[in-house]
mmCIF file of C-alpha atoms and ligand atoms in Angstrom:
data_model
loop_
_atom_site.group_PDB
_atom_site.id
_atom_site.type_symbol
_atom_site.label_atom_id
_atom_site.label_comp_id
_atom_site.label_asym_id
_atom_site.label_seq_id
_atom_site.Cartn_x
_atom_site.Cartn_y
_atom_site.Cartn_z
ATOM 1 C CA MET A 299 -24.950 73.246 11.652
ATOM 2 C CA PHE A 300 -27.945 71.642 13.377
ATOM 3 C CA LYS A 301 -27.864 72.698 17.035
ATOM 4 C CA ILE A 302 -29.008 70.519 19.916
ATOM 5 C CA ALA A 303 -29.557 71.024 23.643
ATOM 6 C CA VAL A 304 -29.634 67.902 25.796
ATOM 7 C CA LEU A 305 -31.491 67.862 29.121
ATOM 8 C CA VAL A 306 -30.381 65.298 31.689
ATOM 9 C CA SER A 307 -30.837 64.226 35.303
ATOM 10 C CA GLY A 308 -28.619 61.196 35.769
ATOM 11 C CA GLY A 309 -25.845 59.073 34.331
ATOM 12 C CA GLY A 310 -26.071 60.450 30.828
ATOM 13 C CA SER A 311 -25.444 57.300 28.797
ATOM 14 C CA ASN A 312 -27.931 58.558 26.199
ATOM 15 C CA LEU A 313 -26.103 61.890 26.126
ATOM 16 C CA GLN A 314 -22.874 59.943 25.577
ATOM 17 C CA ALA A 315 -24.474 58.085 22.663
ATOM 18 C CA ILE A 316 -25.241 61.428 21.009
ATOM 19 C CA ILE A 317 -21.745 62.788 21.723
ATOM 20 C CA ASP A 318 -20.194 59.636 20.211
ATOM 21 C CA ALA A 319 -22.467 59.717 17.166
ATOM 22 C CA ILE A 320 -21.410 63.304 16.467
ATOM 23 C CA GLU A 321 -17.732 62.412 16.933
ATOM 24 C CA PHE A 322 -18.055 59.424 14.598
ATOM 25 C CA GLU A 323 -19.825 61.662 12.064
ATOM 26 C CA GLN A 324 -23.040 59.665 12.224
ATOM 27 C CA LEU A 325 -24.884 62.840 13.188
ATOM 28 C CA ASN A 326 -24.224 66.166 11.521
ATOM 29 C CA ALA A 327 -24.936 68.316 14.562
ATOM 30 C CA SER A 328 -23.436 70.034 17.552
ATOM 31 C CA ILE A 329 -24.457 69.938 21.198
ATOM 32 C CA GLU A 330 -24.642 73.548 22.343
ATOM 33 C CA PHE A 331 -25.866 73.025 25.904
ATOM 34 C CA VAL A 332 -26.303 70.263 28.428
ATOM 35 C CA ILE A 333 -28.786 71.267 31.123
ATOM 36 C CA SER A 334 -29.430 69.299 34.284
ATOM 37 C CA ASP A 335 -31.989 69.548 37.066
ATOM 38 C CA LYS A 336 -29.481 67.936 39.447
ATOM 39 C CA LYS A 337 -26.088 69.424 40.174
ATOM 40 C CA ASP A 338 -24.440 66.058 40.829
ATOM 41 C CA ALA A 339 -25.647 64.349 37.640
ATOM 42 C CA TYR A 340 -22.777 62.359 36.127
ATOM 43 C CA ALA A 341 -24.028 63.465 32.712
ATOM 44 C CA LEU A 342 -22.589 66.924 33.488
ATOM 45 C CA LYS A 343 -19.106 65.431 33.768
ATOM 46 C CA ARG A 344 -19.502 63.745 30.392
ATOM 47 C CA ALA A 345 -20.399 67.135 28.887
ATOM 48 C CA GLU A 346 -17.599 69.033 30.648
ATOM 49 C CA GLU A 347 -15.089 66.497 29.339
ATOM 50 C CA LYS A 348 -16.098 67.538 25.835
ATOM 51 C CA ASN A 349 -16.120 71.272 26.665
ATOM 52 C CA ILE A 350 -19.864 71.515 26.166
ATOM 53 C CA THR A 351 -21.546 74.376 28.044
ATOM 54 C CA THR A 352 -23.362 73.007 31.085
ATOM 55 C CA LEU A 353 -26.070 74.627 33.175
ATOM 56 C CA VAL A 354 -27.933 73.463 36.261
ATOM 57 C CA PHE A 355 -31.446 74.538 37.160
ATOM 58 C CA ASP A 356 -31.833 72.528 40.321
ATOM 59 C CA ARG A 357 -35.347 71.220 40.770
ATOM 60 C CA LYS A 358 -35.316 72.068 44.494
ATOM 61 C CA GLU A 359 -34.276 75.649 43.836
ATOM 62 C CA TYR A 360 -36.188 76.475 40.656
ATOM 63 C CA GLY A 361 -39.173 74.120 40.929
ATOM 64 C CA ARG A 362 -41.758 74.936 38.311
ATOM 65 C CA ASN A 363 -39.763 77.942 37.075
ATOM 66 C CA SER A 364 -37.089 75.761 35.539
ATOM 67 C CA SER A 365 -38.970 75.410 32.214
ATOM 68 C CA ASP A 366 -39.003 79.209 31.843
ATOM 69 C CA LYS A 367 -35.319 79.444 32.762
ATOM 70 C CA ILE A 368 -34.466 76.812 30.151
ATOM 71 C CA LEU A 369 -36.543 78.681 27.567
ATOM 72 C CA GLU A 370 -34.688 81.910 28.386
ATOM 73 C CA VAL A 371 -31.367 80.196 27.675
ATOM 74 C CA LEU A 372 -32.355 78.196 24.600
ATOM 75 C CA LYS A 373 -34.719 80.528 22.729
ATOM 76 C CA GLY A 374 -33.306 81.137 19.252
ATOM 77 C CA LYS A 375 -30.156 79.166 20.080
ATOM 78 C CA VAL A 376 -30.984 75.538 19.243
ATOM 79 C CA ASP A 377 -32.977 73.592 16.655
ATOM 80 C CA LEU A 378 -33.869 70.667 18.909
ATOM 81 C CA ILE A 379 -34.143 69.893 22.615
ATOM 82 C CA VAL A 380 -33.488 66.267 23.538
ATOM 83 C CA LEU A 381 -34.705 64.957 26.883
ATOM 84 C CA ALA A 382 -32.222 62.175 27.608
ATOM 85 C CA GLY A 383 -33.166 60.893 31.036
ATOM 86 C CA TYR A 384 -34.457 64.308 32.127
ATOM 87 C CA LEU A 385 -36.833 63.599 34.969
ATOM 88 C CA SER A 386 -38.491 66.980 35.515
ATOM 89 C CA ILE A 387 -41.607 67.878 33.568
ATOM 90 C CA LEU A 388 -41.339 70.687 31.024
ATOM 91 C CA ASP A 389 -44.327 72.993 30.957
ATOM 92 C CA GLY A 390 -45.432 76.490 29.984
ATOM 93 C CA ASP A 391 -44.160 78.589 27.072
ATOM 94 C CA ILE A 392 -41.231 76.343 26.166
ATOM 95 C CA LEU A 393 -43.724 73.792 24.796
ATOM 96 C CA LYS A 394 -45.172 76.416 22.445
ATOM 97 C CA GLU A 395 -41.861 78.002 21.487
ATOM 98 C CA PHE A 396 -40.336 74.587 20.747
ATOM 99 C CA ASN A 397 -43.474 72.946 19.392
ATOM 100 C CA ASN A 398 -42.391 69.681 17.677
ATOM 101 C CA LYS A 399 -38.805 70.548 18.521
ATOM 102 C CA ILE A 400 -38.532 68.667 21.805
ATOM 103 C CA ILE A 401 -38.115 64.887 21.903
ATOM 104 C CA ASN A 402 -37.916 62.443 24.788
ATOM 105 C CA ILE A 403 -36.634 58.901 25.156
ATOM 106 C CA HIS A 404 -38.741 56.661 27.381
ATOM 107 C CA PRO A 405 -37.702 53.150 28.458
ATOM 108 C CA SER A 406 -40.904 51.293 27.534
ATOM 109 C CA LEU A 407 -43.248 50.801 24.628
ATOM 110 C CA ILE A 408 -45.629 53.746 25.124
ATOM 111 C CA PRO A 409 -48.520 53.651 26.052
ATOM 112 C CA SER A 410 -47.408 50.899 28.453
ATOM 113 C CA PHE A 411 -45.601 51.833 31.663
ATOM 114 C CA CYS A 412 -45.469 55.574 31.103
ATOM 115 C CA GLY A 413 -46.985 58.807 32.403
ATOM 116 C CA PRO A 414 -46.482 60.732 35.639
ATOM 117 C CA LYS A 415 -44.034 59.149 38.106
ATOM 118 C CA MET A 416 -43.108 56.376 35.649
ATOM 119 C CA TYR A 417 -39.419 56.791 35.013
ATOM 120 C CA GLY A 418 -36.097 54.983 35.268
ATOM 121 C CA ILE A 419 -36.048 51.644 37.067
ATOM 122 C CA LYS A 420 -39.733 51.963 38.087
ATOM 123 C CA VAL A 421 -40.694 51.431 34.456
ATOM 124 C CA HIS A 422 -38.818 48.127 34.313
ATOM 125 C CA GLU A 423 -40.133 46.993 37.712
ATOM 126 C CA ALA A 424 -43.668 47.543 36.417
ATOM 127 C CA ALA A 425 -42.924 45.594 33.228
ATOM 128 C CA ILE A 426 -41.448 42.672 35.202
ATOM 129 C CA ASN A 427 -44.371 42.687 37.671
ATOM 130 C CA MET A 428 -46.844 42.647 34.794
ATOM 131 C CA GLY A 429 -45.084 39.661 33.243
ATOM 132 C CA VAL A 430 -44.928 41.190 29.767
ATOM 133 C CA ARG A 431 -42.967 39.213 27.166
ATOM 134 C CA TYR A 432 -41.878 42.333 25.328
ATOM 135 C CA SER A 433 -40.829 45.750 26.468
ATOM 136 C CA GLY A 434 -38.655 48.285 24.691
ATOM 137 C CA CYS A 435 -38.167 51.991 24.236
ATOM 138 C CA THR A 436 -39.883 54.909 22.553
ATOM 139 C CA VAL A 437 -38.724 58.237 21.177
ATOM 140 C CA HIS A 438 -41.580 60.725 20.998
ATOM 141 C CA TYR A 439 -42.277 64.422 20.706
ATOM 142 C CA VAL A 440 -42.969 66.252 23.944
ATOM 143 C CA ASN A 441 -46.252 68.051 24.495
ATOM 144 C CA GLU A 442 -48.258 69.031 27.582
ATOM 145 C CA LEU A 443 -49.187 65.404 28.325
ATOM 146 C CA VAL A 444 -46.507 63.388 30.133
ATOM 147 C CA ASP A 445 -45.211 60.844 27.563
ATOM 148 C CA GLY A 446 -48.197 61.782 25.401
ATOM 149 C CA GLY A 447 -46.692 63.373 22.265
ATOM 150 C CA ALA A 448 -46.499 61.817 18.800
ATOM 151 C CA ILE A 449 -44.403 58.658 18.672
ATOM 152 C CA ILE A 450 -41.399 58.848 16.352
ATOM 153 C CA LEU A 451 -39.730 55.446 16.767
ATOM 154 C CA GLN A 452 -40.070 52.383 18.980
ATOM 155 C CA GLN A 453 -37.857 49.355 19.488
ATOM 156 C CA VAL A 454 -39.084 46.075 20.950
ATOM 157 C CA VAL A 455 -36.927 44.196 23.475
ATOM 158 C CA ASN A 456 -37.563 40.625 24.698
ATOM 159 C CA VAL A 457 -38.337 40.089 28.365
ATOM 160 C CA TYR A 458 -37.197 36.730 29.752
ATOM 161 C CA PHE A 459 -38.507 34.872 32.809
ATOM 162 C CA GLU A 460 -35.045 35.138 34.375
ATOM 163 C CA ASP A 461 -34.995 38.936 34.019
ATOM 164 C CA ASP A 462 -35.253 41.345 36.894
ATOM 165 C CA ALA A 463 -35.733 45.109 36.539
ATOM 166 C CA LYS A 464 -31.965 45.682 36.384
ATOM 167 C CA THR A 465 -31.204 43.169 33.626
ATOM 168 C CA LEU A 466 -34.152 44.441 31.606
ATOM 169 C CA GLN A 467 -33.059 48.038 32.115
ATOM 170 C CA LYS A 468 -29.604 47.201 30.773
ATOM 171 C CA ARG A 469 -30.981 45.470 27.660
ATOM 172 C CA VAL A 470 -33.417 48.318 26.959
ATOM 173 C CA LEU A 471 -30.771 50.998 27.530
ATOM 174 C CA GLU A 472 -28.552 49.504 24.815
ATOM 175 C CA GLU A 473 -31.445 49.863 22.377
ATOM 176 C CA GLU A 474 -32.218 53.397 23.602
ATOM 177 C CA HIS A 475 -28.798 54.572 22.517
ATOM 178 C CA LYS A 476 -29.398 53.350 18.953
ATOM 179 C CA LEU A 477 -32.999 54.523 18.762
ATOM 180 C CA LEU A 478 -32.296 58.043 20.003
ATOM 181 C CA LYS A 479 -29.519 58.460 17.455
ATOM 182 C CA LYS A 480 -31.796 57.226 14.676
ATOM 183 C CA ALA A 481 -34.590 59.630 15.664
ATOM 184 C CA ILE A 482 -32.244 62.631 15.809
ATOM 185 C CA LYS A 483 -30.881 61.724 12.368
ATOM 186 C CA LEU A 484 -34.412 61.627 10.924
ATOM 187 C CA ILE A 485 -35.108 65.066 12.378
ATOM 188 C CA ILE A 486 -31.836 66.553 11.119
ATOM 189 C CA GLU A 487 -32.579 65.193 7.659
ATOM 190 C CA ASP A 488 -36.116 66.621 7.810
ATOM 191 C CA LYS A 489 -37.650 63.203 7.238
ATOM 192 C CA ILE A 490 -40.518 63.487 9.692
ATOM 193 C CA LEU A 491 -44.052 64.545 8.904
ATOM 194 C CA ILE A 492 -46.555 64.971 11.721
ATOM 195 C CA ASP A 493 -50.109 64.389 10.612
ATOM 196 C CA ASN A 494 -52.966 64.524 13.096
ATOM 197 C CA GLY A 495 -50.757 63.495 16.026
ATOM 198 C CA ARG A 496 -49.087 60.669 14.104
ATOM 199 C CA VAL A 497 -45.623 60.538 12.607
ATOM 200 C CA LYS A 498 -44.933 59.592 9.022
ATOM 201 C CA ILE A 499 -41.337 58.943 8.040
ATOM 202 C CA LYS A 500 -40.574 60.273 4.596
ATOM 203 C CA SER A 501 -38.544 57.929 2.408
HETATM 204 C C1 GAR B 718 -33.046 56.123 30.395
HETATM 205 O O1 GAR B 718 -33.401 54.778 30.528
HETATM 206 C C2 GAR B 718 -34.240 56.937 29.923
HETATM 207 O O2 GAR B 718 -35.054 56.263 29.001
HETATM 208 C C3 GAR B 718 -34.970 57.148 31.215
HETATM 209 O O3 GAR B 718 -33.946 57.444 32.150
HETATM 210 C C4 GAR B 718 -32.766 56.745 31.761
HETATM 211 C C5 GAR B 718 -31.605 57.701 31.712
HETATM 212 O O4 GAR B 718 -30.401 57.042 31.470
HETATM 213 N N1 GAR B 718 -35.939 58.192 31.104
HETATM 214 C C6 GAR B 718 -37.140 58.134 31.664
HETATM 215 O O5 GAR B 718 -37.495 57.222 32.388
HETATM 216 C C7 GAR B 718 -38.047 59.321 31.360
HETATM 217 N N2 GAR B 718 -39.407 59.007 31.611
HETATM 218 P P1 GAR B 718 -29.106 57.849 31.073
HETATM 219 O O6 GAR B 718 -28.965 59.013 32.065
HETATM 220 O O7 GAR B 718 -27.988 56.852 31.218
HETATM 221 O O8 GAR B 718 -29.253 58.325 29.661
#
């Protein structure tokens, strides 16, 4: 069975999308761990409800050591780490140990509105302020550059004049749930080739 760890910081709707996809047999995988950098993340409740092992490496307590702690727990135990609204930065050995085995979902079309300190609602505020007609979401591999790894999938979302950051966030989030599921399925089915920093999807 393909084993996944999901890292979270907040509400966990993307985590829920993965849980549901597994339950509905759209993904042939199991979630072995849900790890949060915040002890009050609602995502933890979603995991506990499904009897998934949860761990918290609080950012305030562990700071930059949390990547090493996560590596200690996950080494040899999972095939893929999914950052689903995880707002700390992973660094150090975990990036080598899980090279091309960590993916992230970001709520914009990278390379727009991404990078350090661009997360959550701030991304959508920036898109609205810029007046872009299209935004969207991106699933990409994680490397040492924030939001800089190879792009796996992107989905475009319309931005309307009447939108504010909240309405845009909601529309993008609905697409995130589908896109993340699709990317995980491609990985499980070994359909991704990485060539010179670019992803090719095998047919
Ligand atoms: C999602 O929109 C995700 O793309 C974003 O946080 C939200 C988490 O929602 N992640 C980032 O901004 C990372 N740069 P969720 O907790 O309901 O899945």
